[in-house]
Short mmCIF file of C-alpha atoms and ligand atoms in Angstrom, two decimals:
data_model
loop_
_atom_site.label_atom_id
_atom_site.label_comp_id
_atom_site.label_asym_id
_atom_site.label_seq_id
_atom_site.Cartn_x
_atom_site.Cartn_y
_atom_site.Cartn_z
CA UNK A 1 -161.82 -246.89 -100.36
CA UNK A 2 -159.17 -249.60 -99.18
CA UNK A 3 -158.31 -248.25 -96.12
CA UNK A 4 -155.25 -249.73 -94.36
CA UNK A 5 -155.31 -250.38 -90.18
CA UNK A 6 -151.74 -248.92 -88.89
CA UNK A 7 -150.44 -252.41 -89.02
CA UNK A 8 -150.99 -253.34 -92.32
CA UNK A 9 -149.66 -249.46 -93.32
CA UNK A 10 -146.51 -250.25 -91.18
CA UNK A 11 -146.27 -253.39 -93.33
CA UNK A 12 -146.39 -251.60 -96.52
CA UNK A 13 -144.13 -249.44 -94.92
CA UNK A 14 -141.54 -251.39 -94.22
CA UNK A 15 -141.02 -253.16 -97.64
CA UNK A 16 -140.06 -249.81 -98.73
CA UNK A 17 -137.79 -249.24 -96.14
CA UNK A 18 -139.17 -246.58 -94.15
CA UNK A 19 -138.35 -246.80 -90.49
CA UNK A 20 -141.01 -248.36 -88.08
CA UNK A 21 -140.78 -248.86 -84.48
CA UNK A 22 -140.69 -252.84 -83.57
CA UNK A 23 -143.66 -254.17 -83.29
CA UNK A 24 -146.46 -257.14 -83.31
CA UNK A 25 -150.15 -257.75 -83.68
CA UNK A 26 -152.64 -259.24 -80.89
CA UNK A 27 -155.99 -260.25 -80.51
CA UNK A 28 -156.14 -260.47 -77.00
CA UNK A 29 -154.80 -259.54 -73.82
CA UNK A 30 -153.46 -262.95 -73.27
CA UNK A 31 -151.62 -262.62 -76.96
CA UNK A 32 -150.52 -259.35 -75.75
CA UNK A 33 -148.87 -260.27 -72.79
CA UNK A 34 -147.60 -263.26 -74.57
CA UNK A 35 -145.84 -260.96 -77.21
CA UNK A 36 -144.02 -259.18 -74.38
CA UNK A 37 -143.07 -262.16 -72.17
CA UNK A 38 -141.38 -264.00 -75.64
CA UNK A 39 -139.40 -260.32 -75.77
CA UNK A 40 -141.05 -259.95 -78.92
CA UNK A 41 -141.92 -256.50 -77.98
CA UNK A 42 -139.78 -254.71 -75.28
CA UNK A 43 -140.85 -253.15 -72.67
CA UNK A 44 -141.56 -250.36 -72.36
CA UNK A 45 -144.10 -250.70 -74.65
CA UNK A 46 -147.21 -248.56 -76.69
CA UNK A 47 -150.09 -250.33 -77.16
CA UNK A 48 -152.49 -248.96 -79.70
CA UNK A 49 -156.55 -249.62 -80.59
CA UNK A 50 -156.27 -251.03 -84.57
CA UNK A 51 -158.80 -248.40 -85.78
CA UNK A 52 -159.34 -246.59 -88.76
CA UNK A 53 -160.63 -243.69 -87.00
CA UNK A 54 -158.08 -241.32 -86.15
CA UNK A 55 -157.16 -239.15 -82.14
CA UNK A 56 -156.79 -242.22 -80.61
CA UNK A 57 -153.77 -240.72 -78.82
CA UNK A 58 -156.63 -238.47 -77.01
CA UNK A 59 -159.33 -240.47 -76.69
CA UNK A 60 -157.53 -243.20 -75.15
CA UNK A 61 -156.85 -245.79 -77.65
CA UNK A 62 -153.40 -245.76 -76.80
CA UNK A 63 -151.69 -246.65 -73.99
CA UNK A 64 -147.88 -246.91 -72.42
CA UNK A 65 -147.04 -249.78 -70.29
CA UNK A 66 -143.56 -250.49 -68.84
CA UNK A 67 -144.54 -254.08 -66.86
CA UNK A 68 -146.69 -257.36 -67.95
CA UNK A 69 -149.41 -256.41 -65.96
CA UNK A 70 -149.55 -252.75 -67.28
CA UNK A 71 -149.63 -254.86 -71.27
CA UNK A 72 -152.55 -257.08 -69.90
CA UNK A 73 -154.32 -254.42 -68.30
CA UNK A 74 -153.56 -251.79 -71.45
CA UNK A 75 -155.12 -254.46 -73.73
CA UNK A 76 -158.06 -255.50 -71.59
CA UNK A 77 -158.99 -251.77 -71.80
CA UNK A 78 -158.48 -251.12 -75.57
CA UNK A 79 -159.76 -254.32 -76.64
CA UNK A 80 -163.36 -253.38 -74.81
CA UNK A 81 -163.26 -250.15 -76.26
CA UNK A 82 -165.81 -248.94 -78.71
CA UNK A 83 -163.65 -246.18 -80.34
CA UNK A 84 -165.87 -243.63 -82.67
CA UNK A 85 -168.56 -246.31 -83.36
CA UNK A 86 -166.01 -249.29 -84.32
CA UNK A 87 -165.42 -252.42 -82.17
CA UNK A 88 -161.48 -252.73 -81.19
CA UNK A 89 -160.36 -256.30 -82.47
CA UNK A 90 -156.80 -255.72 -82.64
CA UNK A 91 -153.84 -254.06 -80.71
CA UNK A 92 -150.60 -253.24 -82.28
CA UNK A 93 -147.72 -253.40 -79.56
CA UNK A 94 -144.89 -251.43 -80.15
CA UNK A 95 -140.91 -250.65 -78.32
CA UNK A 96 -141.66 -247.45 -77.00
CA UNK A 97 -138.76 -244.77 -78.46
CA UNK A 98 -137.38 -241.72 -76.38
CA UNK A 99 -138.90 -239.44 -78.92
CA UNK A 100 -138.19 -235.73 -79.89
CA UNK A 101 -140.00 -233.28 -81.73
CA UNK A 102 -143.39 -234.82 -83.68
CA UNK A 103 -143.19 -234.12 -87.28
CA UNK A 104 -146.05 -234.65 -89.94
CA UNK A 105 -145.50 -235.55 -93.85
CA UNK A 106 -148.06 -237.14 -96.37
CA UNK A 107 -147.79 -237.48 -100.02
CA UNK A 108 -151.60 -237.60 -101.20
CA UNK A 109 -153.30 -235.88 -104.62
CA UNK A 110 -153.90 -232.22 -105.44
CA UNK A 111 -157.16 -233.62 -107.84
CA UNK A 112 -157.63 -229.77 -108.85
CA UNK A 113 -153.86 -229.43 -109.57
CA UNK A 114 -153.83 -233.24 -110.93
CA UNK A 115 -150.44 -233.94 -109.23
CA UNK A 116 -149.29 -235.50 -106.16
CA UNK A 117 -148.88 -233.98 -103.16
CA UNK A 118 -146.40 -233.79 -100.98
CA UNK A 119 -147.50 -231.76 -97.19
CA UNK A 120 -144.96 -231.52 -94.08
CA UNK A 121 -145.53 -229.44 -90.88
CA UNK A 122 -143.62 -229.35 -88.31
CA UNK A 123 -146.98 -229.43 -86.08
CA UNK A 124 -146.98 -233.17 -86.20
CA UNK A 125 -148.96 -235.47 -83.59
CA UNK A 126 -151.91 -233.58 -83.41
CA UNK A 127 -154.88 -234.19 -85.54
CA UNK A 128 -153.79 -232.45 -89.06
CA UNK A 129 -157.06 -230.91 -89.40
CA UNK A 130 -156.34 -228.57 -86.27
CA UNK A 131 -153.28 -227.00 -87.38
CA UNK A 132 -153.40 -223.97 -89.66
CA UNK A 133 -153.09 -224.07 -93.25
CA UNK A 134 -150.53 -221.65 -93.16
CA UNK A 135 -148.49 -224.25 -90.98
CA UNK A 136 -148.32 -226.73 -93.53
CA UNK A 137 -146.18 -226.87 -96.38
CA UNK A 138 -147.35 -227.73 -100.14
CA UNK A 139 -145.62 -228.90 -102.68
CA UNK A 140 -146.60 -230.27 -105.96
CA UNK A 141 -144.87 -232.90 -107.38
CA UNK A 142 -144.18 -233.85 -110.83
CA UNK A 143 -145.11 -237.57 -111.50
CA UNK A 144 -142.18 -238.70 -114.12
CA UNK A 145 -139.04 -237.03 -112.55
CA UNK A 146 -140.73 -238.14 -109.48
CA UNK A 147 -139.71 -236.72 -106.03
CA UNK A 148 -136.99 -234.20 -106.33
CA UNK A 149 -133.66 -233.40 -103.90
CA UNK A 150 -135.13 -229.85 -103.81
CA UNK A 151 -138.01 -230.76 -103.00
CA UNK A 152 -136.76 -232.94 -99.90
CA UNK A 153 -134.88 -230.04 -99.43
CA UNK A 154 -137.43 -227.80 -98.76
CA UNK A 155 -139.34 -230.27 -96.88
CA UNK A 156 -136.32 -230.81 -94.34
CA UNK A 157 -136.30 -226.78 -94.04
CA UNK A 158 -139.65 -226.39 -93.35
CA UNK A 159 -139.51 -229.46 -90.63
CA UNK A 160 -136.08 -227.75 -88.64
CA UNK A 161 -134.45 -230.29 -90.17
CA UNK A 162 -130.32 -230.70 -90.97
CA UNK A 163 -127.34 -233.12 -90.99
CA UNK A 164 -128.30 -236.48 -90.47
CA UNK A 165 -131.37 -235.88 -89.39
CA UNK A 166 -132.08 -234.14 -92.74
CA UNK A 167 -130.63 -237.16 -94.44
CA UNK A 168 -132.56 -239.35 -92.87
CA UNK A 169 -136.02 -237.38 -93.82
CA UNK A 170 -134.71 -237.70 -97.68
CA UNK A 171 -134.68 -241.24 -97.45
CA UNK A 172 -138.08 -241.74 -95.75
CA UNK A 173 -139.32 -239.51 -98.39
CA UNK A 174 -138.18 -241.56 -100.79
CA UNK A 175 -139.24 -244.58 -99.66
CA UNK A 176 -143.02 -242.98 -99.23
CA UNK A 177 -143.11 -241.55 -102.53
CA UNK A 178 -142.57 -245.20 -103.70
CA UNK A 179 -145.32 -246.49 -101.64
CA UNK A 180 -147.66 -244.27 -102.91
CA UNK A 181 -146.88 -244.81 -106.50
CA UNK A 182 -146.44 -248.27 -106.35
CA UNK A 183 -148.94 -249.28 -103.92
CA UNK A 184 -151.79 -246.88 -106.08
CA UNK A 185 -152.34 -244.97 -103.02
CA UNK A 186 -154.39 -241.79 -102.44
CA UNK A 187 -152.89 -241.02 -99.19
CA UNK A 188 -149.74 -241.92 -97.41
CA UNK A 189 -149.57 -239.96 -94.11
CA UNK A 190 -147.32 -240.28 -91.02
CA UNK A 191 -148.43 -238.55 -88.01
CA UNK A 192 -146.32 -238.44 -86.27
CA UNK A 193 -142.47 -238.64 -87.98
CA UNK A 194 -140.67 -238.87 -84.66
CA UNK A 195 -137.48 -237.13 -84.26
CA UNK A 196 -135.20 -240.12 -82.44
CA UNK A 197 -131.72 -239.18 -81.78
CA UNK A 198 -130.23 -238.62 -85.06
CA UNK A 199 -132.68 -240.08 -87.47
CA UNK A 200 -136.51 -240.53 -88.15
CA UNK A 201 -139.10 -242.58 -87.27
CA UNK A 202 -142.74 -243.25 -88.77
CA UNK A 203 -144.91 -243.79 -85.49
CA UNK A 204 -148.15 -244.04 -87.14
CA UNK A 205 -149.29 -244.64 -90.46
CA UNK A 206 -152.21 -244.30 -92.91
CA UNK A 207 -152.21 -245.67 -96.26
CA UNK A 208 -155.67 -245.68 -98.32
CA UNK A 209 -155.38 -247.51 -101.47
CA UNK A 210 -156.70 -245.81 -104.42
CA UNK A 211 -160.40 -247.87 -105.25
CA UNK A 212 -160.01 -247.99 -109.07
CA UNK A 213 -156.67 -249.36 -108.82
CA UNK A 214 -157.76 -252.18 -106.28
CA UNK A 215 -157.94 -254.79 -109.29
CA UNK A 216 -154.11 -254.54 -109.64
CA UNK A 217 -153.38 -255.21 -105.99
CA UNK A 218 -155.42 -258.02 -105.54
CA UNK A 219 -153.26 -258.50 -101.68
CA UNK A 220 -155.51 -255.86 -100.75
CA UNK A 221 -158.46 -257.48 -101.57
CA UNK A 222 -159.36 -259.29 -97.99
CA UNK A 223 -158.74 -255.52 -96.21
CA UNK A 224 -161.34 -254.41 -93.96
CA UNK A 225 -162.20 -251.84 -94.35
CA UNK A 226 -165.19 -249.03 -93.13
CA UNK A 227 -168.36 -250.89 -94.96
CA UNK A 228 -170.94 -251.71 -92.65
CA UNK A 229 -171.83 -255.49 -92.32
CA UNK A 230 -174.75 -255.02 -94.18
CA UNK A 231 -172.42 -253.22 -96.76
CA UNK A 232 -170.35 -256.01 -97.33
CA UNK A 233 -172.71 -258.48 -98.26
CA UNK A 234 -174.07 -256.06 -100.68
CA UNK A 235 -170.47 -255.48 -102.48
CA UNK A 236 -170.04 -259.21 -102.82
CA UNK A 237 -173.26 -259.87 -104.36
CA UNK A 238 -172.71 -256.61 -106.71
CA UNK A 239 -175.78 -254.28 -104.78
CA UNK A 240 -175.09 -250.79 -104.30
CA UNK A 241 -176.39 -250.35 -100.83
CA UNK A 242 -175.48 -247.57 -98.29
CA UNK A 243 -176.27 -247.23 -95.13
CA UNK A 244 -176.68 -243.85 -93.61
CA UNK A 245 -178.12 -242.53 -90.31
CA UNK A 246 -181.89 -242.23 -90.87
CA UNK A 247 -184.74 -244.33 -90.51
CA UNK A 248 -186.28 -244.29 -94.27
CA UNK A 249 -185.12 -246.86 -96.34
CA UNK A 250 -184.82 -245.69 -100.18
CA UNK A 251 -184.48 -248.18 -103.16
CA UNK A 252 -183.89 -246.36 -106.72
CA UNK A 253 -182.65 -247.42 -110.31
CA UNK A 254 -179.57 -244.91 -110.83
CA UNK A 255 -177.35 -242.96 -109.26
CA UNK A 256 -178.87 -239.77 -110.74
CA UNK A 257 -182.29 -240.62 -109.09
CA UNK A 258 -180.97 -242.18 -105.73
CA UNK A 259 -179.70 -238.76 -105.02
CA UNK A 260 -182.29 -236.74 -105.88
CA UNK A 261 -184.90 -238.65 -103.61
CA UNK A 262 -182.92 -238.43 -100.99
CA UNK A 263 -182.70 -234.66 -101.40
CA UNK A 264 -186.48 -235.00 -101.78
CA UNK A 265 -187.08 -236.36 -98.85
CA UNK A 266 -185.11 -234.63 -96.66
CA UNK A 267 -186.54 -231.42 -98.15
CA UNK A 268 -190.07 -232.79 -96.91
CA UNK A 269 -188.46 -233.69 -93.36
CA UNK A 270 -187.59 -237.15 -93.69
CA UNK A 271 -184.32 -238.81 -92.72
CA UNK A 272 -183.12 -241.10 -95.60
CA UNK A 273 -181.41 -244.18 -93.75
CA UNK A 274 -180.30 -246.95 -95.96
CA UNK A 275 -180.40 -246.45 -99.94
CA UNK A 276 -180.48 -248.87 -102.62
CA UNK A 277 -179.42 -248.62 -105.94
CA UNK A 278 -181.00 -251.22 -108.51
CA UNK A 279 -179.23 -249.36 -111.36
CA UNK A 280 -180.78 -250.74 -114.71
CA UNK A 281 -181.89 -254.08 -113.35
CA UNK A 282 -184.87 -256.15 -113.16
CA UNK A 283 -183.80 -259.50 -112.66
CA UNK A 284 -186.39 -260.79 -110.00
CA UNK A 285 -183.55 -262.73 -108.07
CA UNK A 286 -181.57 -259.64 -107.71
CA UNK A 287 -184.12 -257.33 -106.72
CA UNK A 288 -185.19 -259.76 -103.92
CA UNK A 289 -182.17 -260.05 -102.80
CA UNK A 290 -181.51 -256.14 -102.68
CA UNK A 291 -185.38 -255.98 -101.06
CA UNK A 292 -184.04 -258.51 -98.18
CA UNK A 293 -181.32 -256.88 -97.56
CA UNK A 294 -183.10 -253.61 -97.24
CA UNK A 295 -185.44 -255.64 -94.71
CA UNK A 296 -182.02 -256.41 -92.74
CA UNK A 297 -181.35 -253.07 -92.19
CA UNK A 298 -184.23 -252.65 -89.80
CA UNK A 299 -185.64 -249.05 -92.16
CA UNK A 300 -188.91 -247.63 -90.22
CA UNK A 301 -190.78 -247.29 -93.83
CA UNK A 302 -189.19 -247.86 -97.45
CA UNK A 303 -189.61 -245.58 -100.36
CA UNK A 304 -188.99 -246.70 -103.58
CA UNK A 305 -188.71 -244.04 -106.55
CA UNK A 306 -188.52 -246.49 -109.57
CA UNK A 307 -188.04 -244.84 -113.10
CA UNK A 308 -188.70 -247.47 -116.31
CA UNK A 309 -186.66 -246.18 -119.00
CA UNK A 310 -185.12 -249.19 -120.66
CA UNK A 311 -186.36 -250.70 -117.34
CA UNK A 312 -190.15 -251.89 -117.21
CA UNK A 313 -191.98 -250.87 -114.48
CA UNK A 314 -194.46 -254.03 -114.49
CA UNK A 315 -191.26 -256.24 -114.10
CA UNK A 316 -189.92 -254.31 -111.65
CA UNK A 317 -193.24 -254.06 -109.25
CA UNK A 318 -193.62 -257.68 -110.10
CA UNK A 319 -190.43 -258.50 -108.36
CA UNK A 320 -190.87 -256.40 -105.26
CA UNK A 321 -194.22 -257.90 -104.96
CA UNK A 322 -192.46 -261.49 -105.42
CA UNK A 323 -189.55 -260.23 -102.60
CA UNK A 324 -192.07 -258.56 -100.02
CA UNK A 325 -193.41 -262.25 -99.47
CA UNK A 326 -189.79 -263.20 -98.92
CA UNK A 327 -189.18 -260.64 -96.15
CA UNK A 328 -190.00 -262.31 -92.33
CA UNK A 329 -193.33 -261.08 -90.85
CA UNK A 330 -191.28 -259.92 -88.09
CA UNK A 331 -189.34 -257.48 -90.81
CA UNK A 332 -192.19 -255.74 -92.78
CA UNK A 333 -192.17 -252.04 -93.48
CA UNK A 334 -194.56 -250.08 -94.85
CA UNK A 335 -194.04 -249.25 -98.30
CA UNK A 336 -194.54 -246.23 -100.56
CA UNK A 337 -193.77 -246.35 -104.09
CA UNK A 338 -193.45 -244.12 -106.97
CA UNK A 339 -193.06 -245.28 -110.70
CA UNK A 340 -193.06 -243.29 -113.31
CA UNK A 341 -192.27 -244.41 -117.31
CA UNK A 342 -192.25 -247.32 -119.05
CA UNK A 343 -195.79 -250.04 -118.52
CA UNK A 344 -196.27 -247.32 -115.31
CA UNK A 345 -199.97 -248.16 -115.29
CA UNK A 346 -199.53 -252.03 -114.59
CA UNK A 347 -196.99 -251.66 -112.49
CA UNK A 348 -198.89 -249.24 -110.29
CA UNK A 349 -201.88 -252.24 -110.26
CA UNK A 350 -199.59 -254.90 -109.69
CA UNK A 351 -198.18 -252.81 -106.54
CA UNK A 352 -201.66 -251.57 -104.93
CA UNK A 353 -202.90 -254.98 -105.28
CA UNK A 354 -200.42 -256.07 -103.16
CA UNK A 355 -201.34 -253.54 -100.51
CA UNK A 356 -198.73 -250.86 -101.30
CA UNK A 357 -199.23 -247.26 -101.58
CA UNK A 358 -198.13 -246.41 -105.24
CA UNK A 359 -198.36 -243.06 -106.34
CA UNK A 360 -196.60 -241.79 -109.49
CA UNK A 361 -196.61 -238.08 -108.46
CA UNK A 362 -192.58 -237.98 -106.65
CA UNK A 363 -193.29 -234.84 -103.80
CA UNK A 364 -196.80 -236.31 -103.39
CA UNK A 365 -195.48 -239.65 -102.92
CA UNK A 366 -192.01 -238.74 -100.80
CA UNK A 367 -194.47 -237.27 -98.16
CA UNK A 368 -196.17 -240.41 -98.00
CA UNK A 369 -193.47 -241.80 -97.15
CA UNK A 370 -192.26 -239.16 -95.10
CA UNK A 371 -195.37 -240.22 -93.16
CA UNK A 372 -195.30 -243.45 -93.24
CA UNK A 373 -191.97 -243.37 -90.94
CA UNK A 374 -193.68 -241.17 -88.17
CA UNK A 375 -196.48 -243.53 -88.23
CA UNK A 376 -199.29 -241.39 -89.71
CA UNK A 377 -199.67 -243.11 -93.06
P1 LIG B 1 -153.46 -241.22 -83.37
O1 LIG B 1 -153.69 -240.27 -82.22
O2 LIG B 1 -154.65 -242.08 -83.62
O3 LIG B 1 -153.01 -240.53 -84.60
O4 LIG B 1 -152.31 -242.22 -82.88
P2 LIG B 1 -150.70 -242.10 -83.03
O5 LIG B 1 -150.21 -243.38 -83.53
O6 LIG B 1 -150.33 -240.91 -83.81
O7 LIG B 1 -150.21 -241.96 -81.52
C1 LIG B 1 -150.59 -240.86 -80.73
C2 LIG B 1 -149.41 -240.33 -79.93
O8 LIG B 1 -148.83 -241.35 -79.12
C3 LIG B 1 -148.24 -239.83 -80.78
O9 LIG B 1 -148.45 -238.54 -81.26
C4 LIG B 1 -147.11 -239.90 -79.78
O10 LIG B 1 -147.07 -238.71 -78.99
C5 LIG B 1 -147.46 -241.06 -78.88
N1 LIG B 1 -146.62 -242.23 -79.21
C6 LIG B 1 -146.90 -243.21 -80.07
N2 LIG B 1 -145.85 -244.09 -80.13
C7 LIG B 1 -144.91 -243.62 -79.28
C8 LIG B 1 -143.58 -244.05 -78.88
O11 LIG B 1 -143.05 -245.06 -79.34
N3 LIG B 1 -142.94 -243.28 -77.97
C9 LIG B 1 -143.49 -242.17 -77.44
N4 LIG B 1 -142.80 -241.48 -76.55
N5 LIG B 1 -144.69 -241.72 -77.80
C10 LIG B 1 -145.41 -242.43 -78.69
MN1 LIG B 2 -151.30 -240.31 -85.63
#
């Protein structure tokens, strides 16, 4: 998923018009301050933690300051922040608006209605999942008309809306129903649409960019986004690599089979950590480099559930035997395997000459390494 920081949504946003707050990015208090003193940003001021997690409005992500020394010690505070796990690298400063009422309004896709979306509460501001369902209002919308006036109708109704102010909601529809057609997005949420005198004003944004239309927005393409380190040096050298919470690393061939071993072991009481993916390779360099990546990740014991299909099982144990000496002495893991199929039987001998427990039996073999990871293999 391409998932856009506020900044670069308010970017998107404002190429199609919709209407922002002013505002500017920094990297550190001393840009901050700088920002403020140049009267690019007035004062007073919002500044806000440039986080993809959301409730940063609660948990202190974002702060008012109405002086320099409330900016520099706003940013000095959010910048040192760990907010839900993620590091805080960059602050958006914003004008701070006399706001009204807090409105909310996404467009985002109905996948078991196969249409768009379009949601508006007039509960905005707070964390959409907390407000009742019956609070929000759902409309389907028909891609090739596109957005309709009845349907920004409605939506201004439901949001209290009329006059100008009901005017100005039409046009920031508008302009979001383009961004999420053009831009190939899968959400486009404002949270909150601030009432400000007579018009509206998008105080927060987040866009996510739809993954399988990434190759036509190649602008998108240098996005950070929530893959772990680890994560993204797997996507650029084309492994499928997760990392999860557990302490068992997992390396399969498939999709199919990745799953179900992770299933497996957590059945037998295991915590599946990072998982691995070899799909229907073999190629020695590229399972080495997936098996020292694995190492990276720091997994208490590695289970590897290999399945020769098309895929020979000698070439692949060959390989992991040829990567193991690769790893660090310092990053060994134990090392269960099971593999099952094609050449099984030499690639079972190649693998327990090496010293690794290979077992093709998969619940006999997941509680190995089930064990392994508590230390009782
Ligand atoms: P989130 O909590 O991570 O979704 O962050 P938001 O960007 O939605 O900001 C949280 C809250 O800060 C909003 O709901 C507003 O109440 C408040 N806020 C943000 N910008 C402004 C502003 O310019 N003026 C005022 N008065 N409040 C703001
Ligand atoms: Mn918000």
């Amino acid at each position: 998923m391409v998932k856009l920081a506020e900044w670069q949504g308010k970017a998107v946003f404002r190429k199609y018009g919709v209407p922002l707050p002013r505002g500017e990015v920094a990297r550190s208090p001393d840009e901050a301050e700088a920002l403020v003193r140049e009267a690019k940003v007035p004062l007073p001021c919002v500044v806000k933690a440039q986080v993809l997690a959301g409730g940063r409005g609660k948990g202190g992500a974002v702060r008012f300051a109405s002086s320099l020394e409330e900016v520099r010690a706003a940013a000095t505070a959010i910048l040192g922040l760990e907010f839900k796990g993620e590091k805080v690298r960059e602050l958006l400063l914003e004008e701070k608006l006399p706001i009204g009422r807090e409105l909310y309004v996404a467009m985002t896709l109905d996948r078991a209605q196969r249409l768009p979306l379009l949601m508006a509460s007039a509960r905005g501001g707070v964390e959409v999942e907390s407000v009742a369902d019956a609070e929000i209002d759902r409309q389907t919308v028909d891609p090739f008309p596109g957005l309709t006036g009845y349907e920004k109708r409605r939506a201004a109704k439901v949001l209290g809306l009329s006059g100008p102010q009901a005017r100005s909601l039409e046009r920031v529809l508008d302009s979001l129903w383009k961004v999420f057609q053009q831009e190939d997005a899968e959400l486009v949420e404002v949270n909150p649409l601030a009432v400000v005198g007579d018009g509206l004003v998008a105080l927060d944004a987040k866009v996510i960019i739809e993954d399988d239309a990434a190759f036509r927005h190649p602008e998108y393409a240098e996005v950070r986004d929530d893959r772990t380190e680890l994560e993204e040096i797997a996507r650029e050298k084309e492994i499928a690599f997760v990392q999860l919470d557990g302490n068992i690393g997992v390396i399969a061939n498939g999709a199919g089979l990745t799953m179900a071993t992770l299933d497996v072991l957590k059945e037998l009481g295991g915590e599946p950590g990072v998982f691995l993916d070899l799909g229907g390779t073999d190629d020695p360099k590229k399972v080495t480099e997936a098996f020292l990546l694995m190492a990276r990740a720091r997994p208490t014991a590695v289970f590897l559930n290999i399945f020769g299909g098309i895929t020979r099982c000698d070439t692949v144990a060959s390989g992991l035997v040829e990567a193991m000496r690769q790893v660090p002495a310092a990053d060994r893991f134990p090392l269960v395997a099971r593999i099952r199929g094609n050449n099984e039987a030499e690639g079972i001998a190649i693998l327990r000459s090496a010293g690794v427990t290979a077992i093709s039996d998969l619940r006999a073999s997941a509680q190995a390494a089930v064990d392994a990871a508590r230390g009782r293999a």
